[in-house]
Amino acid sequence: MARNKYGRRRVLVTGGAGFLGSHLIDRLLDRGDEVLCVDNLFTGDKSNIDHLVGHTRFEFMRHDVCFPLYVEVDEIFNLACPASPVHYQHDPVQTTKTSVLGAINMLGLAKRLRVPIFQASTSEVYGDPEIHPQTEDYWGNVNPIGIRSCYDEGKRCAETLFFDYLRQHDLDIKVARIFNTYGPRMHASDGRVVSNFIVQALQGHDITIFGDGSQTRSFCYVDDLVEGFIRFMEAGPDVHGPINIGNPHEFTIRELAEKVIEMTGSTSKLIQLPLPADDPTQRQPNIGEARKHLDNWEPKVQLEEGLRRTIAYFADKV
């Protein structure tokens, strides 16, 4: 791995003021890297990186990845994109631009510098899957014109660009498909199920379940996910992915809601609302490729422990 004149890696993290990006930056700084955090703060929040202000190896730049970026770095983690339905449906055109133009600009930078680049893709590329659990060779079942398409198809197109840069320019790419992730620094109103349930329970409000709550998700604690990112980037130039990174333990939405009520001691009641359009009924990763290529990576934080830490975070916020 290339290093700068001080013997340290200089790492670019786009979307670095977001939930995942800020945790990744903490980990990179802990291992001794210099980090350039780039974020336009559309959904990112400076409070996620306030604790890094004044850190000698941390730099923040407000910038939109839809426009070219001219910097000198040794690695790129491209995490820039709204990742919750509330946020990416707020401005769907901008969401698609961020996924596609952002990928083009960051790939162009990586090509110029000849450095490895990591793409934070998503399990949403599988759409409402017809196979279960999802393996990386599954092409997906995605509605190209629905209300979630700006995100789903934007990420699918970004993957296409990454693999075309691999084939056409021999670029060292890493494409990770991220499954549901939770933990401290989630946005309280981003519409994701874990943060929704915890905030509603702590405030004593009814907990809203879409449909009958039988749809399933697999929840990975953020520390485990970041460990997967680090191992993927360190896996060498022959490991490109795509690789699923998530927790293979599957829970129904109703089970999650009941667990949150129990752990918060809330008196909240469950109420059912109609399912949103194109909402997947099942989501569970097969992580065989991650175990094989990422030094036997697999999640270690169990759901109850992860929820305990996340509830403690939100208890100070609401």
Tab-separated table of C-alpha atoms in Angstrom:
chain	number	residue	atom	x	y	z
A	1	MET	CA	0.000	0.000	0.000
A	2	ALA	CA	1.315	3.430	-1.011
A	3	ARG	CA	2.036	5.865	1.780
A	4	ASN	CA	2.791	9.579	1.893
A	5	LYS	CA	6.053	11.226	2.876
A	6	TYR	CA	5.153	10.821	6.555
A	7	GLY	CA	4.787	7.057	6.151
A	8	ARG	CA	0.996	7.201	6.527
A	9	ARG	CA	-1.871	6.418	4.192
A	10	ARG	CA	-4.020	9.390	3.196
A	11	VAL	CA	-7.558	8.087	2.790
A	12	LEU	CA	-10.519	9.842	1.167
A	13	VAL	CA	-13.965	9.024	2.581
A	14	THR	CA	-16.883	10.522	0.662
A	15	GLY	CA	-20.069	10.773	2.689
A	16	GLY	CA	-17.786	10.879	5.709
A	17	ALA	CA	-20.143	12.925	7.891
A	18	GLY	CA	-22.832	10.277	7.584
A	19	PHE	CA	-23.680	7.381	9.870
A	20	LEU	CA	-21.402	4.786	8.269
A	21	GLY	CA	-18.773	7.214	7.041
A	22	SER	CA	-18.117	8.724	10.461
A	23	HIS	CA	-17.613	5.292	12.050
A	24	LEU	CA	-15.271	4.294	9.230
A	25	ILE	CA	-13.248	7.474	9.745
A	26	ASP	CA	-12.887	6.727	13.462
A	27	ARG	CA	-11.487	3.322	12.589
A	28	LEU	CA	-9.070	4.695	9.967
A	29	LEU	CA	-7.743	7.327	12.371
A	30	ASP	CA	-7.344	4.705	15.090
A	31	ARG	CA	-5.040	2.716	12.839
A	32	GLY	CA	-2.905	5.782	12.102
A	33	ASP	CA	-4.158	6.992	8.716
A	34	GLU	CA	-4.692	10.558	7.570
A	35	VAL	CA	-8.333	11.048	6.534
A	36	LEU	CA	-9.949	13.529	4.169
A	37	CYS	CA	-13.687	13.586	4.878
A	38	VAL	CA	-15.777	14.886	1.969
A	39	ASP	CA	-19.498	15.538	2.418
A	40	ASN	CA	-22.018	18.070	1.104
A	41	LEU	CA	-24.097	17.621	4.308
A	42	PHE	CA	-27.286	16.848	2.369
A	43	THR	CA	-27.943	13.964	4.764
A	44	GLY	CA	-24.620	13.910	6.632
A	45	ASP	CA	-24.347	15.801	9.908
A	46	LYS	CA	-21.336	17.619	11.285
A	47	SER	CA	-22.288	16.432	14.779
A	48	ASN	CA	-21.104	12.963	13.678
A	49	ILE	CA	-17.557	14.298	13.270
A	50	ASP	CA	-17.515	17.054	15.904
A	51	HIS	CA	-15.310	14.900	18.109
A	52	LEU	CA	-12.646	14.957	15.371
A	53	VAL	CA	-12.319	18.735	15.122
A	54	GLY	CA	-8.705	19.595	15.844
A	55	HIS	CA	-7.428	16.080	15.161
A	56	THR	CA	-4.087	16.507	13.407
A	57	ARG	CA	-4.754	13.722	10.890
A	58	PHE	CA	-8.354	14.669	10.035
A	59	GLU	CA	-9.554	17.159	7.425
A	60	PHE	CA	-13.128	18.042	6.410
A	61	MET	CA	-14.086	19.354	2.967
A	62	ARG	CA	-17.632	20.374	2.029
A	63	HIS	CA	-18.070	19.150	-1.528
A	64	ASP	CA	-20.690	17.468	-3.726
A	65	VAL	CA	-19.327	14.354	-5.466
A	66	CYS	CA	-21.516	15.147	-8.474
A	67	PHE	CA	-18.659	17.512	-9.355
A	68	PRO	CA	-15.026	16.471	-9.931
A	69	LEU	CA	-12.630	16.492	-7.000
A	70	TYR	CA	-8.905	17.112	-7.364
A	71	VAL	CA	-6.988	15.811	-4.355
A	72	GLU	CA	-4.046	13.498	-3.692
A	73	VAL	CA	-4.866	10.343	-1.698
A	74	ASP	CA	-3.776	6.699	-1.389
A	75	GLU	CA	-7.217	5.056	-1.000
A	76	ILE	CA	-10.825	6.033	-1.699
A	77	PHE	CA	-13.947	4.865	0.145
A	78	ASN	CA	-16.987	6.101	-1.821
A	79	LEU	CA	-19.904	6.200	0.638
A	80	ALA	CA	-21.628	9.357	-0.612
A	81	CYS	CA	-25.363	8.849	-1.195
A	82	PRO	CA	-28.606	9.195	0.781
A	83	ALA	CA	-29.321	5.686	2.060
A	84	SER	CA	-32.783	5.768	3.643
A	85	PRO	CA	-36.093	5.910	1.748
A	86	VAL	CA	-37.116	9.163	3.462
A	87	HIS	CA	-33.934	10.887	2.305
A	88	TYR	CA	-33.418	9.399	-1.137
A	89	GLN	CA	-37.083	9.869	-2.122
A	90	HIS	CA	-36.980	13.515	-0.994
A	91	ASP	CA	-34.907	14.400	-4.077
A	92	PRO	CA	-34.821	11.306	-6.296
A	93	VAL	CA	-33.099	13.017	-9.223
A	94	GLN	CA	-30.257	14.161	-6.973
A	95	THR	CA	-30.039	10.648	-5.520
A	96	THR	CA	-29.491	9.140	-8.963
A	97	LYS	CA	-26.969	11.859	-9.809
A	98	THR	CA	-25.056	11.201	-6.595
A	99	SER	CA	-24.855	7.465	-7.293
A	100	VAL	CA	-23.931	7.740	-10.972
A	101	LEU	CA	-22.019	11.023	-11.318
A	102	GLY	CA	-20.389	10.441	-7.939
A	103	ALA	CA	-19.152	7.041	-9.115
A	104	ILE	CA	-17.855	8.537	-12.381
A	105	ASN	CA	-15.979	11.308	-10.582
A	106	MET	CA	-14.468	9.099	-7.882
A	107	LEU	CA	-13.493	6.426	-10.407
A	108	GLY	CA	-11.863	9.120	-12.512
A	109	LEU	CA	-9.887	10.276	-9.493
A	110	ALA	CA	-8.841	6.710	-8.652
A	111	LYS	CA	-7.793	6.129	-12.268
A	112	ARG	CA	-5.666	9.285	-12.309
A	113	LEU	CA	-3.997	8.393	-9.008
A	114	ARG	CA	-3.894	4.604	-9.639
A	115	VAL	CA	-5.244	3.890	-6.154
A	116	PRO	CA	-7.774	1.315	-4.888
A	117	ILE	CA	-11.379	2.468	-4.593
A	118	PHE	CA	-14.170	0.984	-2.463
A	119	GLN	CA	-17.827	1.355	-3.451
A	120	ALA	CA	-20.552	1.216	-0.814
A	121	SER	CA	-23.229	-0.560	-2.802
A	122	THR	CA	-26.373	-1.997	-1.270
A	123	SER	CA	-28.548	-5.058	-0.880
A	124	GLU	CA	-31.208	-2.957	-2.627
A	125	VAL	CA	-29.601	-4.024	-5.923
A	126	TYR	CA	-31.433	-7.330	-5.327
A	127	GLY	CA	-34.803	-5.544	-5.197
A	128	ASP	CA	-37.600	-7.734	-3.853
A	129	PRO	CA	-35.593	-10.954	-4.157
A	130	GLU	CA	-36.976	-14.173	-5.562
A	131	ILE	CA	-34.160	-16.234	-4.023
A	132	HIS	CA	-33.384	-16.442	-0.318
A	133	PRO	CA	-30.881	-15.813	1.137
A	134	GLN	CA	-29.310	-13.549	-1.477
A	135	THR	CA	-26.024	-14.549	-3.105
A	136	GLU	CA	-23.813	-12.243	-5.134
A	137	ASP	CA	-24.532	-14.075	-8.405
A	138	TYR	CA	-28.251	-13.228	-8.165
A	139	TRP	CA	-29.155	-10.458	-10.637
A	140	GLY	CA	-32.100	-9.133	-8.662
A	141	ASN	CA	-35.776	-8.308	-9.099
A	142	VAL	CA	-35.907	-4.519	-9.323
A	143	ASN	CA	-38.633	-2.159	-10.519
A	144	PRO	CA	-36.796	0.354	-12.753
A	145	ILE	CA	-39.538	3.029	-12.570
A	146	GLY	CA	-40.757	2.835	-8.970
A	147	ILE	CA	-40.337	5.283	-6.092
A	148	ARG	CA	-37.265	3.398	-4.822
A	149	SER	CA	-35.636	3.162	-8.253
A	150	CYS	CA	-33.548	6.310	-7.860
A	151	TYR	CA	-31.559	4.478	-5.200
A	152	ASP	CA	-31.827	0.868	-6.411
A	153	GLU	CA	-31.002	1.579	-10.046
A	154	GLY	CA	-28.528	4.324	-9.179
A	155	LYS	CA	-26.502	1.832	-7.153
A	156	ARG	CA	-26.837	-0.826	-9.857
A	157	CYS	CA	-25.495	1.609	-12.449
A	158	ALA	CA	-22.632	2.543	-10.120
A	159	GLU	CA	-21.686	-1.142	-9.868
A	160	THR	CA	-21.690	-1.321	-13.678
A	161	LEU	CA	-19.309	1.631	-13.846
A	162	PHE	CA	-16.979	0.119	-11.266
A	163	PHE	CA	-16.674	-3.172	-13.111
A	164	ASP	CA	-16.252	-1.443	-16.459
A	165	TYR	CA	-13.360	0.561	-14.967
A	166	LEU	CA	-11.887	-2.736	-13.788
A	167	ARG	CA	-12.166	-4.305	-17.251
A	168	GLN	CA	-11.276	-1.230	-19.296
A	169	HIS	CA	-8.670	0.447	-17.069
A	170	ASP	CA	-7.480	-2.387	-14.779
A	171	LEU	CA	-8.503	-0.338	-11.747
A	172	ASP	CA	-8.373	-1.933	-8.296
A	173	ILE	CA	-12.053	-1.782	-7.316
A	174	LYS	CA	-13.908	-3.150	-4.278
A	175	VAL	CA	-17.723	-3.382	-4.417
A	176	ALA	CA	-19.521	-4.189	-1.145
A	177	ARG	CA	-23.254	-4.819	-0.983
A	178	ILE	CA	-24.346	-3.509	2.404
A	179	PHE	CA	-27.319	-5.043	4.195
A	180	ASN	CA	-29.341	-3.362	6.960
A	181	THR	CA	-26.965	-1.711	9.419
A	182	TYR	CA	-27.686	0.048	12.703
A	183	GLY	CA	-25.924	1.704	15.621
A	184	PRO	CA	-25.123	5.086	17.205
A	185	ARG	CA	-25.245	8.151	14.904
A	186	MET	CA	-28.182	6.914	12.879
A	187	HIS	CA	-30.419	9.838	11.986
A	188	ALA	CA	-33.451	9.857	14.273
A	189	SER	CA	-35.878	10.690	11.449
A	190	ASP	CA	-34.374	8.826	8.512
A	191	GLY	CA	-37.210	6.306	8.338
A	192	ARG	CA	-35.049	3.236	8.963
A	193	VAL	CA	-36.735	0.567	10.985
A	194	VAL	CA	-34.293	0.317	13.922
A	195	SER	CA	-34.089	4.072	14.553
A	196	ASN	CA	-37.848	4.461	13.993
A	197	PHE	CA	-38.737	1.794	16.539
A	198	ILE	CA	-36.247	2.988	19.156
A	199	VAL	CA	-37.296	6.652	18.932
A	200	GLN	CA	-41.006	5.775	18.990
A	201	ALA	CA	-40.506	3.471	21.983
A	202	LEU	CA	-38.436	6.003	23.959
A	203	GLN	CA	-41.048	8.697	23.322
A	204	GLY	CA	-43.917	6.367	24.254
A	205	HIS	CA	-45.510	6.660	20.830
A	206	ASP	CA	-47.201	3.837	18.973
A	207	ILE	CA	-44.722	1.761	16.966
A	208	THR	CA	-45.683	1.650	13.321
A	209	ILE	CA	-45.303	-1.617	11.435
A	210	PHE	CA	-45.905	-1.718	7.706
A	211	GLY	CA	-47.979	-4.720	6.697
A	212	ASP	CA	-48.362	-7.474	9.289
A	213	GLY	CA	-44.710	-7.332	10.344
A	214	SER	CA	-43.874	-10.724	8.853
A	215	GLN	CA	-41.376	-9.274	6.370
A	216	THR	CA	-37.811	-10.058	7.394
A	217	ARG	CA	-34.559	-8.138	7.691
A	218	SER	CA	-31.049	-8.956	8.879
A	219	PHE	CA	-29.438	-6.334	11.110
A	220	CYS	CA	-25.674	-5.789	11.252
A	221	TYR	CA	-24.103	-3.619	13.954
A	222	VAL	CA	-22.031	-0.785	12.528
A	223	ASP	CA	-18.713	-1.861	14.095
A	224	ASP	CA	-18.969	-5.260	12.406
A	225	LEU	CA	-19.751	-3.637	9.061
A	226	VAL	CA	-16.759	-1.282	9.264
A	227	GLU	CA	-14.494	-4.232	10.068
A	228	GLY	CA	-15.742	-5.814	6.842
A	229	PHE	CA	-14.919	-2.628	4.906
A	230	ILE	CA	-11.370	-2.563	6.261
A	231	ARG	CA	-10.746	-6.231	5.512
A	232	PHE	CA	-12.141	-5.846	1.990
A	233	MET	CA	-9.818	-2.943	1.194
A	234	GLU	CA	-6.882	-4.948	2.586
A	235	ALA	CA	-7.826	-8.109	0.675
A	236	GLY	CA	-5.470	-7.445	-2.232
A	237	PRO	CA	-5.816	-6.390	-5.868
A	238	ASP	CA	-7.444	-9.632	-7.043
A	239	VAL	CA	-10.506	-9.383	-4.765
A	240	HIS	CA	-13.086	-7.077	-6.341
A	241	GLY	CA	-16.461	-8.470	-5.289
A	242	PRO	CA	-19.261	-7.801	-5.278
A	243	ILE	CA	-19.306	-9.108	-1.717
A	244	ASN	CA	-22.300	-9.104	0.626
A	245	ILE	CA	-21.519	-7.528	3.991
A	246	GLY	CA	-24.263	-7.937	6.568
A	247	ASN	CA	-25.575	-10.136	9.336
A	248	PRO	CA	-27.078	-13.453	8.155
A	249	HIS	CA	-29.322	-13.804	11.230
A	250	GLU	CA	-32.858	-13.050	10.079
A	251	PHE	CA	-35.652	-11.455	12.147
A	252	THR	CA	-39.202	-10.411	11.339
A	253	ILE	CA	-40.050	-6.747	11.704
A	254	ARG	CA	-42.570	-7.665	14.400
A	255	GLU	CA	-39.886	-9.527	16.385
A	256	LEU	CA	-37.647	-6.456	16.211
A	257	ALA	CA	-40.442	-4.163	17.415
A	258	GLU	CA	-41.267	-6.437	20.333
A	259	LYS	CA	-37.576	-6.653	21.298
A	260	VAL	CA	-37.229	-2.842	21.274
A	261	ILE	CA	-40.340	-2.437	23.461
A	262	GLU	CA	-38.978	-5.007	25.914
A	263	MET	CA	-35.490	-3.450	26.094
A	264	THR	CA	-36.730	0.137	26.485
A	265	GLY	CA	-39.443	-0.765	28.982
A	266	SER	CA	-41.850	1.187	26.795
A	267	THR	CA	-45.640	1.088	26.940
A	268	SER	CA	-45.830	1.629	23.178
A	269	LYS	CA	-48.404	-0.359	21.211
A	270	LEU	CA	-47.935	-1.857	17.765
A	271	ILE	CA	-50.050	-0.435	14.948
A	272	GLN	CA	-50.121	-1.653	11.357
A	273	LEU	CA	-49.987	0.514	8.236
A	274	PRO	CA	-50.096	-0.496	4.540
A	275	LEU	CA	-46.847	-1.707	2.988
A	276	PRO	CA	-44.992	0.938	0.940
A	277	ALA	CA	-44.557	0.336	-2.787
A	278	ASP	CA	-41.778	-2.108	-3.735
A	279	ASP	CA	-40.864	-2.796	-0.098
A	280	PRO	CA	-38.899	-6.095	-0.064
A	281	THR	CA	-40.557	-8.945	1.835
A	282	GLN	CA	-37.276	-10.733	2.598
A	283	ARG	CA	-33.717	-9.565	3.022
A	284	GLN	CA	-30.938	-11.855	4.238
A	285	PRO	CA	-27.335	-12.036	3.033
A	286	ASN	CA	-25.403	-15.130	2.189
A	287	ILE	CA	-21.939	-14.148	3.480
A	288	GLY	CA	-19.972	-17.111	2.138
A	289	GLU	CA	-17.908	-14.842	-0.130
A	290	ALA	CA	-17.063	-12.539	2.792
A	291	ARG	CA	-15.928	-15.471	4.906
A	292	LYS	CA	-13.836	-16.772	2.006
A	293	HIS	CA	-12.140	-13.546	0.892
A	294	LEU	CA	-12.173	-11.317	3.994
A	295	ASP	CA	-10.215	-13.473	6.432
A	296	ASN	CA	-13.275	-15.327	7.769
A	297	TRP	CA	-15.146	-12.095	8.469
A	298	GLU	CA	-18.539	-12.399	10.081
A	299	PRO	CA	-20.564	-10.254	12.498
A	300	LYS	CA	-19.769	-10.642	16.186
A	301	VAL	CA	-22.194	-8.219	17.894
A	302	GLN	CA	-25.510	-9.928	18.600
A	303	LEU	CA	-28.767	-8.046	18.045
A	304	GLU	CA	-29.560	-7.554	21.737
A	305	GLU	CA	-26.120	-6.081	22.501
A	306	GLY	CA	-26.227	-3.845	19.435
A	307	LEU	CA	-29.699	-2.632	20.334
A	308	ARG	CA	-28.558	-1.897	23.893
A	309	ARG	CA	-25.790	0.399	22.598
A	310	THR	CA	-28.089	2.052	20.054
A	311	ILE	CA	-30.885	2.614	22.595
A	312	ALA	CA	-28.356	4.230	24.944
A	313	TYR	CA	-27.305	6.607	22.143
A	314	PHE	CA	-30.866	7.660	21.312
A	315	ALA	CA	-31.830	7.964	24.981
A	316	ASP	CA	-29.522	11.006	25.126
A	317	LYS	CA	-31.010	12.488	21.951
A	318	VAL	CA	-34.791	12.290	22.335
